[in-house]
Short mmCIF file of C-alpha atoms in Angstrom, two decimals:
data_model
loop_
_atom_site.label_atom_id
_atom_site.label_comp_id
_atom_site.label_asym_id
_atom_site.label_seq_id
_atom_site.Cartn_x
_atom_site.Cartn_y
_atom_site.Cartn_z
CA MET P 1 157.11 157.13 29.20
CA PRO P 2 160.75 157.86 30.01
CA LEU P 3 162.17 156.38 33.19
CA PRO P 4 165.27 158.46 33.93
CA PHE P 5 166.27 156.35 36.92
CA LEU P 6 166.70 153.34 34.62
CA THR P 7 168.72 155.04 31.90
CA ALA P 8 172.42 155.75 31.85
CA ASP P 9 172.23 158.49 29.23
CA ARG P 10 171.15 161.29 31.54
CA ALA P 11 173.66 164.04 32.16
CA PHE P 12 175.43 163.98 35.50
CA ASP P 13 175.53 167.29 37.29
CA THR P 14 178.79 168.41 38.80
CA ALA P 15 176.77 169.38 41.87
CA ASP P 16 176.73 165.68 42.79
CA ASP P 17 180.45 165.89 43.58
CA VAL P 18 179.97 168.73 46.08
CA ALA P 19 179.79 167.68 49.70
CA LEU P 20 176.47 168.38 51.35
CA PRO P 21 176.48 170.87 54.25
CA TYR P 22 175.50 168.22 56.77
CA ASP P 23 178.21 165.77 55.68
CA ASP P 24 180.87 165.06 58.26
CA ARG P 25 184.09 166.75 57.10
CA ASP P 26 186.14 164.63 59.52
CA GLN P 27 185.44 161.45 57.55
CA TRP P 28 187.84 160.44 54.80
CA ARG P 29 186.31 160.86 51.36
CA ARG P 30 187.55 160.51 47.81
CA PRO P 31 187.02 163.80 45.92
CA TYR P 32 186.27 161.93 42.67
CA ARG P 33 184.57 158.80 41.43
CA PRO P 34 186.69 155.72 40.75
CA GLY P 35 187.51 155.45 37.06
CA PRO P 36 186.24 152.80 34.66
CA TRP P 37 189.65 151.11 34.38
CA ARG P 38 189.88 150.61 38.14
CA VAL P 39 186.28 149.43 38.46
CA GLY P 40 186.63 147.12 35.44
CA ALA P 41 189.82 145.51 36.73
CA SER P 42 188.24 144.98 40.15
CA ALA P 43 185.13 143.50 38.56
CA LEU P 44 187.26 141.06 36.59
CA LEU P 45 189.09 140.05 39.77
CA LEU P 46 185.78 139.50 41.54
CA LEU P 47 184.58 137.41 38.59
CA LEU P 48 187.74 135.32 38.85
CA ALA P 49 187.15 134.97 42.59
CA SER P 50 183.63 133.65 41.96
CA PHE P 51 185.04 130.91 39.71
CA VAL P 52 187.67 130.05 42.31
CA LEU P 53 184.98 129.89 45.02
CA PHE P 54 182.91 127.61 42.80
CA ALA P 55 185.98 125.41 42.35
CA ALA P 56 186.46 125.35 46.13
CA VAL P 57 182.88 124.10 46.58
CA ILE P 58 183.41 121.37 43.97
CA ILE P 59 186.70 120.33 45.56
CA ALA P 60 185.07 120.28 49.00
CA ALA P 61 182.28 118.03 47.70
CA THR P 62 184.56 115.60 45.88
CA GLY P 63 187.98 115.88 47.50
CA GLY P 64 189.57 116.59 50.81
CA PRO P 65 188.74 119.57 52.98
CA SER P 66 192.37 120.69 53.15
CA SER P 67 192.67 121.25 49.40
CA ALA P 68 189.27 123.01 49.38
CA GLY P 69 190.53 125.26 52.18
CA VAL P 70 193.60 126.20 50.15
CA VAL P 71 191.48 127.09 47.11
CA PHE P 72 189.05 129.01 49.35
CA GLY P 73 192.03 130.93 50.79
CA ILE P 74 193.15 131.83 47.26
CA ALA P 75 189.66 133.17 46.53
CA VAL P 76 189.74 135.29 49.70
CA VAL P 77 193.11 136.76 48.68
CA VAL P 78 191.76 137.62 45.21
CA ILE P 79 188.69 139.29 46.78
CA LEU P 80 190.88 141.30 49.17
CA CYS P 81 193.08 142.42 46.24
CA ALA P 82 190.01 143.60 44.32
CA LEU P 83 188.71 145.55 47.31
CA ARG P 84 192.11 147.13 47.94
CA MET P 85 192.31 148.11 44.28
CA LEU P 86 188.97 149.92 44.64
CA ARG P 87 190.24 151.71 47.75
CA MET P 88 193.40 153.07 46.07
CA GLY P 89 193.61 156.79 45.34
CA ALA P 90 193.67 160.15 47.10
CA TRP P 91 191.40 160.73 50.09
CA VAL P 92 190.80 164.02 51.92
CA SER P 93 189.29 165.05 55.23
CA ALA P 94 189.62 167.86 57.72
CA HIS P 95 192.69 166.07 59.10
CA GLY P 96 194.71 166.03 55.88
CA VAL P 97 195.25 164.24 52.61
CA ARG P 98 195.83 160.50 52.37
CA GLN P 99 197.37 158.66 49.43
CA VAL P 100 196.39 155.00 49.37
CA ALA P 101 198.50 152.70 47.21
CA PHE P 102 198.19 148.92 46.91
CA PHE P 103 200.65 148.15 49.72
CA THR P 104 201.16 151.51 51.44
CA THR P 105 199.17 154.42 52.80
CA ARG P 106 200.64 157.88 53.43
CA THR P 107 198.83 160.60 55.34
CA VAL P 108 199.92 164.24 55.43
CA ALA P 109 198.24 166.73 57.79
CA TRP P 110 197.08 169.97 56.21
CA GLN P 111 199.47 171.94 58.46
CA GLN P 112 202.41 170.06 56.85
CA VAL P 113 201.35 170.91 53.28
CA ALA P 114 203.47 173.72 51.83
CA SER P 115 201.83 173.70 48.40
CA LEU P 116 199.63 171.72 46.05
CA ARG P 117 200.01 172.40 42.35
CA THR P 118 199.10 170.85 39.03
CA VAL P 119 202.06 170.53 36.64
CA GLN P 120 202.78 169.12 33.19
CA GLN P 121 205.33 166.32 33.49
CA PRO P 122 205.97 162.74 32.40
CA VAL P 123 203.63 160.46 34.35
CA ARG P 124 203.35 156.70 34.57
CA TRP P 125 200.69 155.15 32.33
CA LEU P 126 198.30 152.99 34.43
CA GLY P 127 201.04 152.57 37.03
CA LEU P 128 203.32 150.76 34.59
CA PRO P 129 206.98 151.75 34.05
CA ARG P 130 206.13 153.41 30.71
CA THR P 131 205.81 157.20 31.02
CA VAL P 132 203.78 159.58 28.89
CA GLN P 133 203.31 163.34 28.98
CA GLY P 134 200.46 164.29 31.27
CA GLN P 135 199.39 166.34 34.26
CA ALA P 136 200.04 165.55 37.91
CA LEU P 137 198.86 167.02 41.19
CA LEU P 138 201.99 167.40 43.33
CA LEU P 139 202.11 167.91 47.09
CA VAL P 140 205.13 169.61 48.68
CA ARG P 141 205.54 169.21 52.45
CA GLN P 142 206.79 171.93 54.78
CA GLY P 143 210.11 171.37 56.46
CA ARG P 144 211.19 168.84 53.84
CA SER P 145 213.20 169.32 50.70
CA THR P 146 211.42 171.21 47.95
CA GLU P 147 211.18 167.93 46.07
CA PRO P 148 207.50 166.90 45.98
CA MET P 149 206.21 163.50 47.05
CA ALA P 150 204.89 161.04 44.50
CA PRO P 151 201.99 162.63 42.59
CA LEU P 152 198.65 162.45 44.37
CA LEU P 153 196.73 162.30 41.08
CA THR P 154 197.77 161.99 37.45
CA THR P 155 195.86 162.11 34.20
CA HIS P 156 196.99 158.61 33.22
CA THR P 157 196.01 156.54 36.26
CA SER P 158 193.17 154.05 36.17
CA ASP P 159 190.86 156.73 37.60
CA PHE P 160 191.49 159.48 35.03
CA LEU P 161 192.66 157.83 31.81
CA ALA P 162 190.80 159.64 28.98
CA ARG P 163 188.85 161.68 31.58
CA ASP P 164 190.65 165.04 31.65
CA GLY P 165 187.61 166.87 32.99
CA ALA P 166 187.35 164.50 35.94
CA PHE P 167 191.05 165.03 36.70
CA ASN P 168 190.64 168.80 36.64
CA ARG P 169 187.61 168.66 38.96
CA ALA P 170 189.40 166.30 41.39
CA ALA P 171 192.59 168.40 41.42
CA ASP P 172 190.55 171.56 42.02
CA ALA P 173 188.65 169.85 44.85
CA VAL P 174 191.85 168.72 46.60
CA GLU P 175 193.38 172.19 46.19
CA ALA P 176 190.21 173.78 47.60
CA TRP P 177 190.30 171.48 50.63
CA ALA P 178 193.97 172.37 51.14
CA ASP P 179 193.26 176.11 50.96
CA GLU P 180 190.35 175.81 53.38
CA TYR P 181 192.08 173.71 56.01
CA ARG P 182 195.59 175.18 55.84
CA ARG P 183 194.11 178.53 56.86
CA GLY P 184 192.47 176.87 59.88
CA ARG P 185 188.81 177.06 58.82
#
């Protein structure tokens, strides 16, 4: 007797990525699923945090509370870094597009968007200084120079590495949101 809810080999429909008609369009949402590299790195950080928390409990039981507090603080910082890493990426809503990086967040209203386009260009590999040839979704703002901002999405980030189809679906979704909301619904 097959139990499809317990297996991971079932095919995922692309209809799952489409927003339901009763969903609130004013809420910020990511138009794609986080990639395996991002989820794996965050899981490893959370695993490290569990060991550090266990060490804090041992230090609290055997040593002074001040040193246990320092180790507990380190664990909290590691947990916050893992959660921020999961939050990174491009987010869209009826208000605009938001690019969340590790330390910064930039929001651009749809009325300020002059164009969104996918281009072939050298992109950074997993955010490292090394560049490789790939695709990037570029946003150009109105009233600014024609130079685009940093790419919203690239094919070699931790969300889309070796997932070209997911990049294409996400870029199309962001472009569709831009077309819909730049015209004013």
